């Protein structure tokens, strides 16, 4: 191996070693870095914004929602490749979930279904709906890979208990949405959104735990954003639509109450030998 190759290999190893140490502050660095790059991509797309005036067109959704988050997803995949974590993220979770955690899955899924069922589809174009579904898939992938994937992984590598893993991943997920202030959203609306996204983040963490694989919170999240946007703008008439419109409240309640019951810790072999008496990947008490 040449000196140049050795130097490149050494830099790559140092980069990976840095992230392998884990910790909440590395998770914060990663989330802030992602946010800056994502916002930068959005700003680069801004000059051609006036060319699309119809906010309820498929083109508008694809350009202003789907494309920026797709770029964010590509950035996250590139990061995963650079540290060799992609297979690890999508492998079976190293700690089992408890049966009660299915409540979080059920509540989020129930209201997503209710919202999709109470959209006035006669008022919306098929392409508009399809573009939102695609955007939702990109959103679910990027935001879950970042927070329930990388952030959870970083916290566990540092040996934190699962309550800390859940709180930090949910808090950083919520902080990402504080950027809506930059687009002119009111402070009050943003604070309410932060409360909801924090509780939703807890529900997605519980989904990760109880299903055992990152793909399921990605898909559940992917169905959430389109159902909220479409149903809030084009609700069908009837009491069911009213009930669906209040779906954020049960999510907040379940997410906040669940915090008191989260237990467990992903351990190393050394930890396991001293804490639970044997070489096991995790424990949950």
Coordinates of C-alpha atoms in Angstrom, one line a residue:
X1 CA 0.0 0.0 0.0
X2 CA 1.4 3.4 -1.0
X3 CA 1.8 6.2 1.6
X4 CA -1.2 8.1 0.0
X5 CA -3.4 5.0 0.4
X6 CA -2.3 4.5 4.0
X7 CA -3.0 8.2 4.8
X8 CA -6.5 7.9 3.3
X9 CA -7.1 4.7 5.1
X10 CA -6.0 6.3 8.4
X11 CA -8.3 9.2 7.9
X12 CA -11.2 6.9 7.2
X13 CA -10.5 4.9 10.3
X14 CA -10.3 8.0 12.5
X15 CA -13.6 9.2 11.1
X16 CA -15.2 5.8 11.9
X17 CA -13.6 5.6 15.3
X18 CA -15.0 9.1 16.2
X19 CA -18.6 8.1 15.5
X20 CA -18.2 4.6 17.0
X21 CA -17.7 6.2 20.4
X22 CA -21.2 7.4 20.3
X23 CA -22.8 9.8 22.8
X24 CA -25.5 12.5 22.8
X25 CA -23.2 15.3 21.7
X26 CA -22.1 13.4 18.6
X27 CA -25.8 12.8 17.9
X28 CA -26.4 16.5 18.2
X29 CA -23.5 17.2 15.8
X30 CA -25.0 14.8 13.3
X31 CA -28.5 16.3 13.5
X32 CA -27.3 19.9 13.2
X33 CA -25.0 18.9 10.3
X34 CA -27.9 17.2 8.5
X35 CA -30.2 20.2 9.2
X36 CA -27.7 22.7 7.8
X37 CA -27.1 20.6 4.6
X38 CA -30.9 20.0 4.2
X39 CA -31.6 23.7 4.5
X40 CA -28.8 24.5 2.2
X41 CA -30.3 22.2 -0.5
X42 CA -33.6 23.9 0.0
X43 CA -32.0 27.4 -0.5
X44 CA -30.3 26.2 -3.7
X45 CA -33.7 25.2 -5.1
X46 CA -35.3 28.5 -4.1
X47 CA -34.3 30.6 -7.2
X48 CA -36.8 28.6 -9.4
X49 CA -39.6 28.7 -6.8
X50 CA -41.6 31.4 -8.6
X51 CA -42.1 29.2 -11.7
X52 CA -44.5 26.9 -9.7
X53 CA -47.4 28.9 -8.3
X54 CA -50.0 26.3 -7.7
X55 CA -49.4 25.0 -4.1
X56 CA -51.8 22.1 -4.6
X57 CA -50.1 20.7 -7.7
X58 CA -48.1 17.6 -7.9
X59 CA -45.1 19.5 -9.2
X60 CA -45.2 21.9 -6.2
X61 CA -45.2 19.0 -3.7
X62 CA -42.5 17.1 -5.5
X63 CA -40.2 20.1 -5.9
X64 CA -40.7 21.8 -2.5
X65 CA -41.3 18.8 -0.2
X66 CA -40.1 15.6 -1.9
X67 CA -36.9 16.8 -3.6
X68 CA -35.2 18.5 -0.6
X69 CA -35.9 15.6 1.7
X70 CA -34.7 13.2 -1.0
X71 CA -31.4 15.0 -1.1
X72 CA -31.4 14.8 2.7
X73 CA -31.9 11.0 2.5
X74 CA -29.0 10.7 0.0
X75 CA -26.8 12.6 2.4
X76 CA -27.8 10.2 5.3
X77 CA -27.1 7.1 3.1
X78 CA -23.7 8.6 2.2
X79 CA -22.9 9.1 5.9
X80 CA -24.0 5.5 6.7
X81 CA -21.7 4.2 4.0
X82 CA -18.8 6.2 5.3
X83 CA -19.1 4.6 8.8
X84 CA -20.4 1.2 7.7
X85 CA -23.6 1.4 9.7
X86 CA -26.3 0.8 7.1
X87 CA -26.5 -3.0 7.6
X88 CA -26.4 -2.5 11.4
X89 CA -29.2 0.0 11.3
X90 CA -31.6 -2.3 9.4
X91 CA -30.6 -5.4 11.3
X92 CA -32.7 -6.9 14.0
X93 CA -32.8 -4.6 17.1
X94 CA -30.4 -5.6 19.8
X95 CA -33.1 -5.2 22.5
X96 CA -36.6 -6.6 22.6
X97 CA -39.7 -4.6 23.0
X98 CA -42.6 -5.1 25.5
X99 CA -46.1 -5.9 24.5
X100 CA -47.5 -2.6 25.8
X101 CA -45.4 -0.7 23.2
X102 CA -47.9 -1.9 20.5
X103 CA -50.2 0.8 21.9
X104 CA -48.0 3.5 20.3
X105 CA -48.2 1.7 16.9
X106 CA -51.9 1.2 17.2
X107 CA -52.7 4.8 18.0
X108 CA -50.6 6.3 15.2
X109 CA -51.8 3.8 12.7
X110 CA -55.5 4.2 13.7
X111 CA -55.5 7.9 13.1
X112 CA -53.5 7.7 9.9
X113 CA -56.2 5.3 8.6
X114 CA -59.0 7.6 9.8
X115 CA -57.4 10.6 8.1
X116 CA -56.9 8.8 4.8
X117 CA -60.5 7.6 5.0
X118 CA -61.9 11.1 5.6
X119 CA -60.1 13.0 2.8
X120 CA -62.5 14.5 0.2
X121 CA -60.9 12.7 -2.8
X122 CA -63.4 14.3 -5.2
X123 CA -61.6 17.7 -4.6
X124 CA -58.1 16.5 -5.0
X125 CA -56.2 15.4 -8.1
X126 CA -54.8 11.9 -8.2
X127 CA -51.3 13.2 -9.0
X128 CA -51.4 15.5 -6.0
X129 CA -52.3 12.6 -3.7
X130 CA -49.6 10.4 -5.3
X131 CA -47.0 13.1 -4.9
X132 CA -47.8 13.4 -1.2
X133 CA -47.5 9.7 -0.7
X134 CA -44.0 9.8 -2.4
X135 CA -43.0 12.8 -0.4
X136 CA -44.2 10.9 2.8
X137 CA -42.0 8.0 1.9
X138 CA -38.9 10.2 1.6
X139 CA -39.8 12.0 4.8
X140 CA -40.3 8.8 6.7
X141 CA -37.0 7.4 5.4
X142 CA -34.8 10.4 6.1
X143 CA -36.2 11.4 9.5
X144 CA -36.3 7.9 10.9
X145 CA -32.9 6.9 9.6
X146 CA -31.5 10.0 11.2
X147 CA -33.2 9.9 14.6
X148 CA -34.4 6.3 15.2
X149 CA -31.4 5.0 13.2
X150 CA -28.2 7.0 13.7
X151 CA -29.2 8.9 17.0
X152 CA -30.4 5.7 18.6
X153 CA -27.3 3.9 17.5
X154 CA -25.0 6.6 18.8
X155 CA -26.7 6.7 22.2
X156 CA -26.5 2.9 22.6
X157 CA -22.8 2.8 21.6
X158 CA -22.2 5.2 24.5
X159 CA -23.9 2.8 26.8
X160 CA -26.9 4.9 27.7
X161 CA -30.1 3.3 29.1
X162 CA -33.0 3.1 26.8
X163 CA -35.0 5.9 28.5
X164 CA -32.1 8.3 27.6
X165 CA -32.0 6.8 24.1
X166 CA -35.8 7.5 23.6
X167 CA -35.7 11.0 25.1
X168 CA -32.7 12.2 23.1
X169 CA -33.9 10.7 19.8
X170 CA -37.3 12.2 20.3
X171 CA -35.9 15.6 21.4
X172 CA -33.6 15.9 18.4
X173 CA -36.4 14.9 16.1
X174 CA -38.5 17.7 17.6
X175 CA -35.7 20.2 17.3
X176 CA -35.5 19.5 13.6
X177 CA -39.0 21.0 13.2
X178 CA -38.1 24.2 15.0
X179 CA -36.7 25.2 11.6
X180 CA -40.3 26.0 10.6
X181 CA -39.9 29.3 12.3
X182 CA -37.5 30.2 9.4
X183 CA -40.4 29.8 7.0
X184 CA -42.6 32.3 8.9
X185 CA -44.6 29.9 11.1
X186 CA -45.7 31.5 14.3
X187 CA -43.9 30.8 17.6
X188 CA -47.1 29.4 19.3
X189 CA -47.8 27.0 16.4
X190 CA -44.2 25.9 16.4
X191 CA -44.2 25.2 20.2
X192 CA -47.3 23.0 19.8
X193 CA -45.6 21.3 16.8
X194 CA -42.5 20.6 18.9
X195 CA -44.7 19.0 21.7
X196 CA -46.4 16.8 19.1
X197 CA -43.2 15.8 17.3
X198 CA -41.5 15.0 20.6
X199 CA -44.4 12.7 21.6
X200 CA -44.5 11.3 18.0
X201 CA -40.8 10.6 18.3
X202 CA -41.4 8.6 21.4
X203 CA -44.1 6.6 19.6
X204 CA -41.6 5.9 16.7
X205 CA -39.0 4.8 19.2
X206 CA -41.6 2.3 20.7
X207 CA -42.4 1.2 17.2
X208 CA -38.7 0.5 16.6
X209 CA -38.5 -1.5 19.9
X210 CA -41.6 -3.6 19.5
X211 CA -41.3 -4.4 15.8
X212 CA -37.5 -5.0 16.0
X213 CA -36.6 -3.3 12.8
X214 CA -36.2 0.2 11.5
X215 CA -38.3 -0.4 8.4
X216 CA -41.5 -0.3 10.4
X217 CA -41.2 3.2 12.0
X218 CA -40.1 4.4 8.5
X219 CA -43.3 3.1 6.9
X220 CA -45.5 4.2 9.8
X221 CA -44.0 7.7 9.7
X222 CA -44.3 7.7 5.9
X223 CA -48.1 7.3 6.2
X224 CA -48.4 10.0 8.8
X225 CA -47.3 13.2 7.1
X226 CA -49.4 12.7 3.9
X227 CA -52.5 11.8 5.9
X228 CA -52.1 15.0 8.1
X229 CA -51.5 17.4 5.2
X230 CA -54.2 16.0 2.8
X231 CA -56.9 15.6 5.5
X232 CA -56.3 19.0 7.0
X233 CA -56.6 20.7 3.6
X234 CA -59.4 18.6 2.1
X235 CA -61.4 17.0 4.9
X236 CA -64.6 15.1 4.0
X237 CA -67.9 16.1 5.7
X238 CA -69.0 14.1 8.8
X239 CA -68.2 13.4 12.4
X240 CA -65.5 10.9 11.5
X241 CA -63.5 13.6 9.9
X242 CA -63.7 15.7 13.0
X243 CA -62.5 12.8 15.1
X244 CA -59.6 12.2 12.7
X245 CA -58.7 15.9 12.9
X246 CA -58.0 15.5 16.6
X247 CA -55.6 12.6 16.1
X248 CA -52.6 14.5 17.3
X249 CA -53.9 14.7 20.9
X250 CA -53.9 10.9 21.5
X251 CA -50.4 10.7 20.1
X252 CA -49.2 13.3 22.5
X253 CA -50.9 11.6 25.4
X254 CA -49.5 8.2 24.6
X255 CA -46.1 9.4 23.8
X256 CA -45.7 11.4 27.0
X257 CA -47.2 8.7 29.3
X258 CA -45.0 6.0 27.8
X259 CA -41.9 7.8 29.0
X260 CA -42.5 6.5 32.5
X261 CA -42.5 2.9 31.4
X262 CA -39.4 2.7 29.1
X263 CA -36.8 0.3 30.5
X264 CA -33.7 -1.5 29.4
X265 CA -30.2 -1.0 28.1
X266 CA -28.2 -2.4 25.2
X267 CA -25.0 -3.7 26.7
X268 CA -21.6 -4.7 25.5
X269 CA -20.2 -8.2 26.3
X270 CA -18.2 -6.7 29.2
X271 CA -21.2 -4.9 30.6
X272 CA -23.4 -8.0 30.3
X273 CA -20.9 -10.1 32.2
X274 CA -21.0 -7.7 35.1
X275 CA -24.6 -6.5 35.0
X276 CA -26.7 -9.5 34.1
X277 CA -24.2 -12.3 34.7
X278 CA -23.4 -13.4 31.1
X279 CA -22.6 -12.4 27.5
X280 CA -26.0 -11.2 26.2
X281 CA -26.6 -8.4 23.8
X282 CA -29.1 -6.5 25.9
X283 CA -31.4 -6.6 28.9
X284 CA -34.8 -5.1 29.6
X285 CA -36.2 -4.9 33.1

